[in-house]
PDB file of C-alpha atoms in Angstrom:
ATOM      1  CA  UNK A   1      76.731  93.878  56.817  1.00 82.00           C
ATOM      2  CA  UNK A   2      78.298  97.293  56.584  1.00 91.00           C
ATOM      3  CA  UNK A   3      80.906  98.223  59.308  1.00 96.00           C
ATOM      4  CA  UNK A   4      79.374 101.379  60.767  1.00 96.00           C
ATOM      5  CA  UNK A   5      75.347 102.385  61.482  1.00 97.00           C
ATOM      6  CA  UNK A   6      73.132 104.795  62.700  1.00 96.00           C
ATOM      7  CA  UNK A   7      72.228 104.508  66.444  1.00 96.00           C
ATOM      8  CA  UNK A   8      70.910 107.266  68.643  1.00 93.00           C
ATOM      9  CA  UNK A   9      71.966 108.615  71.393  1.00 91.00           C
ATOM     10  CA  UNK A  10      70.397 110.429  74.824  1.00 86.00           C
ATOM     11  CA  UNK A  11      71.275 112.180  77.843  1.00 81.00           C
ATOM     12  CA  UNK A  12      73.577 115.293  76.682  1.00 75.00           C
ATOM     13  CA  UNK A  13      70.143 117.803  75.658  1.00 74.00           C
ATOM     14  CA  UNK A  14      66.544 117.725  74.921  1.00 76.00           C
ATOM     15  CA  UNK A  15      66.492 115.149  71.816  1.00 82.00           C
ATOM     16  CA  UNK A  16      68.147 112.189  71.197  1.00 87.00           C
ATOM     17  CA  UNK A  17      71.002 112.689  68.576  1.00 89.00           C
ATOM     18  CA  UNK A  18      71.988 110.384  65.478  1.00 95.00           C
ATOM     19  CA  UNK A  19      75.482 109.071  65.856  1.00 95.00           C
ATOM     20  CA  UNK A  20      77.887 106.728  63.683  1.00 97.00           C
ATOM     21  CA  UNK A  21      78.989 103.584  65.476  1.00 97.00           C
ATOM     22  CA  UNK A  22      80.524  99.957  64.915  1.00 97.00           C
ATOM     23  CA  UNK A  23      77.893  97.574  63.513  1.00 97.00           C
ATOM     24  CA  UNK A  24      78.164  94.807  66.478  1.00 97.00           C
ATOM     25  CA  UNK A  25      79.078  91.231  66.248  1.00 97.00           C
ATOM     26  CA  UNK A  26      77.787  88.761  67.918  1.00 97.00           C
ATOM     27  CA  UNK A  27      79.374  86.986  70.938  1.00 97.00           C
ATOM     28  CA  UNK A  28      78.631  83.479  72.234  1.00 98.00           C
ATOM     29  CA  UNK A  29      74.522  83.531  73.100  1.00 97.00           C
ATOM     30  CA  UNK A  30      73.847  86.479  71.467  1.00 97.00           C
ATOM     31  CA  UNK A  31      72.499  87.658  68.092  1.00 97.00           C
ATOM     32  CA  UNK A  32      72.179  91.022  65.536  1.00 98.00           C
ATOM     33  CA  UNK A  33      69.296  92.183  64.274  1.00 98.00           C
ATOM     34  CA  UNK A  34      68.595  94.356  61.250  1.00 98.00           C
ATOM     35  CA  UNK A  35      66.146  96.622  63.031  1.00 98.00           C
ATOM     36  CA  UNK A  36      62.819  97.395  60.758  1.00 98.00           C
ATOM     37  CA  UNK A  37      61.413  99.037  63.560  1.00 97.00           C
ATOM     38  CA  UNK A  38      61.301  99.806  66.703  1.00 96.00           C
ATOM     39  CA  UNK A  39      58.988 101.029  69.926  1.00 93.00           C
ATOM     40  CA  UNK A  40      58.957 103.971  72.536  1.00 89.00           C
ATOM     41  CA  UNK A  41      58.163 102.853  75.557  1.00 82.00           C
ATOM     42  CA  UNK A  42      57.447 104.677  78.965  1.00 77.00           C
ATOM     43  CA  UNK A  43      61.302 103.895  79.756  1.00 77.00           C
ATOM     44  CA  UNK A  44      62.637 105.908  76.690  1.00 80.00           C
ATOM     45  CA  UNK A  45      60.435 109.012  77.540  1.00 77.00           C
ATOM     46  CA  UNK A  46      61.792 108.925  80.609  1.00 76.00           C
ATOM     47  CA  UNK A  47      65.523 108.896  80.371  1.00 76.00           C
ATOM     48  CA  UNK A  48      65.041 111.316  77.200  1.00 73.00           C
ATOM     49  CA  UNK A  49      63.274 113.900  80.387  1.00 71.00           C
ATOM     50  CA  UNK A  50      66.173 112.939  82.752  1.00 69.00           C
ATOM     51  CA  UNK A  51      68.699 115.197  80.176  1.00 63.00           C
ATOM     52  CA  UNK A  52      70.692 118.404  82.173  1.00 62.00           C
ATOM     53  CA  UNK A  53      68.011 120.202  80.606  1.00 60.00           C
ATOM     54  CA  UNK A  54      65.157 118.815  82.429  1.00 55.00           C
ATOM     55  CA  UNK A  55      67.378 118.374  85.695  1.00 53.00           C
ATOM     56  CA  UNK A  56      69.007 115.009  84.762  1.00 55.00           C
ATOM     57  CA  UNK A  57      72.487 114.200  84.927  1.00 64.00           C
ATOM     58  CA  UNK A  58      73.777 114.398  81.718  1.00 67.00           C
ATOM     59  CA  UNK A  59      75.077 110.421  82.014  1.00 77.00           C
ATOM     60  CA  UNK A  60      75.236 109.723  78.118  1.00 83.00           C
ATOM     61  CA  UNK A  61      73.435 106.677  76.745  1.00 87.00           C
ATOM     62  CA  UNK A  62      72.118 104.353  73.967  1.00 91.00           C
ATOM     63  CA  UNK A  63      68.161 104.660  73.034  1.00 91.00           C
ATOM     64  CA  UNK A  64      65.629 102.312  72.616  1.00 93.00           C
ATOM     65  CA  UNK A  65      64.486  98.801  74.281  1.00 93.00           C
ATOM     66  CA  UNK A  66      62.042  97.293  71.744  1.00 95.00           C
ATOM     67  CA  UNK A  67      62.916  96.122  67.942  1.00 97.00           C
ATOM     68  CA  UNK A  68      61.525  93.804  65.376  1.00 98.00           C
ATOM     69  CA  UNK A  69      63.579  92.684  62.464  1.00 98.00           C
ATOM     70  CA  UNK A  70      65.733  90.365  60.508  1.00 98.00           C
ATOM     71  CA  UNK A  71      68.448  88.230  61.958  1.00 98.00           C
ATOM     72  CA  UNK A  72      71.597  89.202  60.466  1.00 97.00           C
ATOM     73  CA  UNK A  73      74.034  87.299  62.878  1.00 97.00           C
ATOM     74  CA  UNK A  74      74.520  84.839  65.251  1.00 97.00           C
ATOM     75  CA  UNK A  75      77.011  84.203  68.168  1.00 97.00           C
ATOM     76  CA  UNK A  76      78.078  80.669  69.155  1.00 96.00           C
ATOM     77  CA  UNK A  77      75.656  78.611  71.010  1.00 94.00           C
ATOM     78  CA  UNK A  78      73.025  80.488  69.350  1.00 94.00           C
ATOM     79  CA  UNK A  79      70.356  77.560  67.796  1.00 88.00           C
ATOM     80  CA  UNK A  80      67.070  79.600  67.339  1.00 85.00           C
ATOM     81  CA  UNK A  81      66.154  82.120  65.940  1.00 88.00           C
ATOM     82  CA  UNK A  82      68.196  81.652  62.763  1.00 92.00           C
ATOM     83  CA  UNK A  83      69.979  83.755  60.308  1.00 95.00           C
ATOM     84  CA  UNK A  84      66.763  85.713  57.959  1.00 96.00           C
ATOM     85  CA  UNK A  85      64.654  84.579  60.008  1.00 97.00           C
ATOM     86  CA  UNK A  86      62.000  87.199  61.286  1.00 98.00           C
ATOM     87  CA  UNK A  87      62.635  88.288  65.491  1.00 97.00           C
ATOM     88  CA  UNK A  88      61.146  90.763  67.973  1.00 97.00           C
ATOM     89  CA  UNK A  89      63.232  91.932  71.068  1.00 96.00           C
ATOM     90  CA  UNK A  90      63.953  93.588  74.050  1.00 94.00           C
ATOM     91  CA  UNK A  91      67.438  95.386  75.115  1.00 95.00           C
ATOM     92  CA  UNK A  92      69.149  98.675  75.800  1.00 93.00           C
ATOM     93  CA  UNK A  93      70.652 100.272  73.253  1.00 94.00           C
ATOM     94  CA  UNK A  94      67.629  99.312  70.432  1.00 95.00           C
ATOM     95  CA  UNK A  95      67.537 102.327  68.625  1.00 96.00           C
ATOM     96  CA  UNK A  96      70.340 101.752  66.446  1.00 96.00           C
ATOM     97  CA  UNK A  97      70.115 100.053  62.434  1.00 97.00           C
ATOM     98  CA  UNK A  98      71.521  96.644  63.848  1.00 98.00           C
ATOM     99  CA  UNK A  99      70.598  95.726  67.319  1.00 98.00           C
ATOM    100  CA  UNK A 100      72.676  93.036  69.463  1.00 98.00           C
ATOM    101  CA  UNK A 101      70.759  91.141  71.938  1.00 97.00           C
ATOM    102  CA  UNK A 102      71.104  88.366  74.282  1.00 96.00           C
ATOM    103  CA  UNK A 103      68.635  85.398  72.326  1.00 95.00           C
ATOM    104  CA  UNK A 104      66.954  84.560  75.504  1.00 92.00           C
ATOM    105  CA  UNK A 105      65.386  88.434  74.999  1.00 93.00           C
ATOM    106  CA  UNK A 106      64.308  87.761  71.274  1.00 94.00           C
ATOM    107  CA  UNK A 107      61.316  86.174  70.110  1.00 91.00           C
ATOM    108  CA  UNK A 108      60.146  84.999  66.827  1.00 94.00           C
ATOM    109  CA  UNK A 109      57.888  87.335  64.709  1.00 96.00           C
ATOM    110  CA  UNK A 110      54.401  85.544  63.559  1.00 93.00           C
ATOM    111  CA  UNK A 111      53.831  85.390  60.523  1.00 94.00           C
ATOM    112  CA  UNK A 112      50.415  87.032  60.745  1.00 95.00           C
ATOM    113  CA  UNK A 113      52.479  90.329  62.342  1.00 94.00           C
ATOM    114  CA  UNK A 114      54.180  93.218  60.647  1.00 96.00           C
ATOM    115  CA  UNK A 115      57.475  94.534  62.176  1.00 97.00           C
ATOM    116  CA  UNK A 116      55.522  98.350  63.220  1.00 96.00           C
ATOM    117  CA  UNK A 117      53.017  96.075  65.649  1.00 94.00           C
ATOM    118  CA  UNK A 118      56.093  93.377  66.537  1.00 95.00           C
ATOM    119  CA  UNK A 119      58.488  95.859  67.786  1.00 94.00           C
ATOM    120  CA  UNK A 120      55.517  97.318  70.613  1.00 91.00           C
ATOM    121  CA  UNK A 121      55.589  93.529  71.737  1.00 90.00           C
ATOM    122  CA  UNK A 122      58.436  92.143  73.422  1.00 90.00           C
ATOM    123  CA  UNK A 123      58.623  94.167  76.903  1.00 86.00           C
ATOM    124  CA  UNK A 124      55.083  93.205  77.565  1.00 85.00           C
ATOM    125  CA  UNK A 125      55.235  89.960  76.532  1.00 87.00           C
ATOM    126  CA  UNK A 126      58.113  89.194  78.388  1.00 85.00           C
ATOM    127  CA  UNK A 127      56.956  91.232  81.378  1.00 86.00           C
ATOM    128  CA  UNK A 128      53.588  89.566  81.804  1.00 90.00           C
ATOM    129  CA  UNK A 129      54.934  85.971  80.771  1.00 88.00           C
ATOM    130  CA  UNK A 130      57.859  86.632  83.146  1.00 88.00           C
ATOM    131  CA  UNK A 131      55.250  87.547  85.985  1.00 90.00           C
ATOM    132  CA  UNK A 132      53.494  84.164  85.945  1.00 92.00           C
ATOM    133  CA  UNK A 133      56.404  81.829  85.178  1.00 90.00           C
ATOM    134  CA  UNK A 134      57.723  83.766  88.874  1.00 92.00           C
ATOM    135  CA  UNK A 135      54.334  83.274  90.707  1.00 91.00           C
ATOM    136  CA  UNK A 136      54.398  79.307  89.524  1.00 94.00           C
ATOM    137  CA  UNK A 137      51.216  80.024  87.768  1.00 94.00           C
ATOM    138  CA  UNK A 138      49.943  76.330  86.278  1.00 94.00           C
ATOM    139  CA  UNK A 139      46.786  75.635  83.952  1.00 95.00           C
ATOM    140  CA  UNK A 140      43.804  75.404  85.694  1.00 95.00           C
ATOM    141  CA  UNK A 141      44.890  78.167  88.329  1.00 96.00           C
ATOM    142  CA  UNK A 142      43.130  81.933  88.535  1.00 95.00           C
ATOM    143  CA  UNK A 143      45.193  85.136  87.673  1.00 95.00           C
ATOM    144  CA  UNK A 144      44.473  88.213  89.125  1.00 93.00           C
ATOM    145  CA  UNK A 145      45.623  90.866  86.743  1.00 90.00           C
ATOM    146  CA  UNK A 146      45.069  94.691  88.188  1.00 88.00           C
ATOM    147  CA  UNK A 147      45.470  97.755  85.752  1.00 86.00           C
ATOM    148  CA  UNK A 148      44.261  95.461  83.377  1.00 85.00           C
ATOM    149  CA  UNK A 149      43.086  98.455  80.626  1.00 83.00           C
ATOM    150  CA  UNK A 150      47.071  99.318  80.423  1.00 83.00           C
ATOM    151  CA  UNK A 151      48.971  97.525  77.262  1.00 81.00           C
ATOM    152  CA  UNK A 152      50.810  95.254  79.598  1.00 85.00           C
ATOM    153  CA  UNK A 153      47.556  94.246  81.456  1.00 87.00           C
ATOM    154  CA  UNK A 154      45.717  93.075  78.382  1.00 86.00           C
ATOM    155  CA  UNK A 155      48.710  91.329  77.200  1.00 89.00           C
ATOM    156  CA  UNK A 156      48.472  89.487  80.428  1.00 91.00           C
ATOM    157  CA  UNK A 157      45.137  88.611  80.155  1.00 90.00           C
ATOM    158  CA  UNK A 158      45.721  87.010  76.218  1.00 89.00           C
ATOM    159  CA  UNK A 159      48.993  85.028  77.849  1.00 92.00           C
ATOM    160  CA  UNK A 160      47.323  83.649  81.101  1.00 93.00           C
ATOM    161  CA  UNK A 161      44.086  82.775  78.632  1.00 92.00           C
ATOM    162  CA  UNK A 162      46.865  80.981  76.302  1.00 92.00           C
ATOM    163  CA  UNK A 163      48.288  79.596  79.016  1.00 93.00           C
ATOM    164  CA  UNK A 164      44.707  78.036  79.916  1.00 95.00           C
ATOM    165  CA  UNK A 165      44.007  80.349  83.670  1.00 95.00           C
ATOM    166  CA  UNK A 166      40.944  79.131  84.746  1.00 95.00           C
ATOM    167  CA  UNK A 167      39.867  82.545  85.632  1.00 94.00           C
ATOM    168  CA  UNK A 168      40.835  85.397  84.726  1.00 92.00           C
ATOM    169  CA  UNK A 169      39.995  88.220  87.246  1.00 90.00           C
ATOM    170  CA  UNK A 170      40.559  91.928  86.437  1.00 86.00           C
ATOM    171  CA  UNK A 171      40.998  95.320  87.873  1.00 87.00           C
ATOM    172  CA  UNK A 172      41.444  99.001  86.672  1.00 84.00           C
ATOM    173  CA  UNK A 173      40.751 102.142  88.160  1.00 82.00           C
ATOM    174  CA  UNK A 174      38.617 103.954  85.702  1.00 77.00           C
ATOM    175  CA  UNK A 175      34.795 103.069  85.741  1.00 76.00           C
ATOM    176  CA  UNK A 176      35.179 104.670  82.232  1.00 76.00           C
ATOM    177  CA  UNK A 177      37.175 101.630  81.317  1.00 76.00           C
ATOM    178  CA  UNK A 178      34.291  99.169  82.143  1.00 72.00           C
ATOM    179  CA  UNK A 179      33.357  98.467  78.922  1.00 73.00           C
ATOM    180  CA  UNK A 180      37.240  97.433  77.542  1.00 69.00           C
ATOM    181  CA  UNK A 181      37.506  94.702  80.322  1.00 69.00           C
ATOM    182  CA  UNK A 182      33.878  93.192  78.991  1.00 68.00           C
ATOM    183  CA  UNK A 183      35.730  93.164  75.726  1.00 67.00           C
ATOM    184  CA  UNK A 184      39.053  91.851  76.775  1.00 59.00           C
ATOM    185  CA  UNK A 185      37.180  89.392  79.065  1.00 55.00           C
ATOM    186  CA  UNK A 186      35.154  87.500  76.099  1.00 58.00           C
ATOM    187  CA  UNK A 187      36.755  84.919  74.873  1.00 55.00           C
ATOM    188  CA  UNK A 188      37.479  84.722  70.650  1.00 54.00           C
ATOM    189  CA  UNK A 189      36.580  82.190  68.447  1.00 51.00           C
TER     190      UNK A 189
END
């Protein structure tokens, strides 16, 4: 690995600005990621908005939440995922060449994936999978899912249909959305 990288930086202006920094090495449960890509999410448009010259507070920071890459590194204690081996993640500070990240926050890539659509994955995947694993959600059991037409909402319906819900009831606000719930709501295959 090379010693410094790219990352990019927010808070001070308008637009995120391109920085040299220390490539980071892993510490005990954690692992670095050559980034291929990575994902804007609603969280990185709005700390980019919160800069002094939208009315934020100028507090400097690292970009980015969502990556999908290589793994370059790993810490001690770190079994899975190993080094080359093909990982999607969430964590602050992702828009940067080599991302470190806690393993518990990185998932493996399938094979049937390309890092562009990987990197879009983790928060909602996480988020939803998160949600029922709180709730005690078991197989058999119904999931109510409401603003189901977001991203996160039809992630949750694929994970509580993998995660056999018995039913799988769903809400959005827009009538004009009717038709995407039929679709979402058929099972494949």
């Amino acid at each position: 690995m090379p010693e410094t990288m790219t990352a990019l930086f927010g808070g001070a202006g308008p637009d995120w600005t391109p920085r040299q920094v220390p490539v980071p090495q892993p510490g005990p449960g954690q692992i670095v990621v050559r980034a291929h890509a990575v994902a804007l999410n609603n969280a990185d448009a709005s700390m980019l908005a919160a800069a002094p010259t939208s009315g934020g507070t100028g507090a400097e920071y690292r970009a980015g939440f969502e990556f999908a890459g290589e793994v370059s590194a790993v810490g001690d204690g770190v079994q899975t995922p190993a080094v080359g081996s093909r990982a999607m993640g969430t964590t602050p500070g992702s828009f940067t060449q080599y991302v470190l990240a806690d393993h518990r926050h990185v998932l493996p890539v399938p094979d049937e994936l390309g890092y562009e659509e990987a990197c879009a994955l983790p928060t909602g995947l996480l988020t939803e999978h998160g949600a029922l694993t709180v709730a005690g959600f078991q197989a058999g059991q119904s999931v109510l899912i409401t603003g189901v037409s977001s991203s996160i909402g039809l992630i949750g319906v694929r994970i509580s249909r993998a995660l056999n819900a018995i039913r799988i009831i769903a809400t959005t606000r827009s009538s004009a959305k009717r038709e995407l719930l039929d679709r979402v709501d058929r099972p494949r295959g």
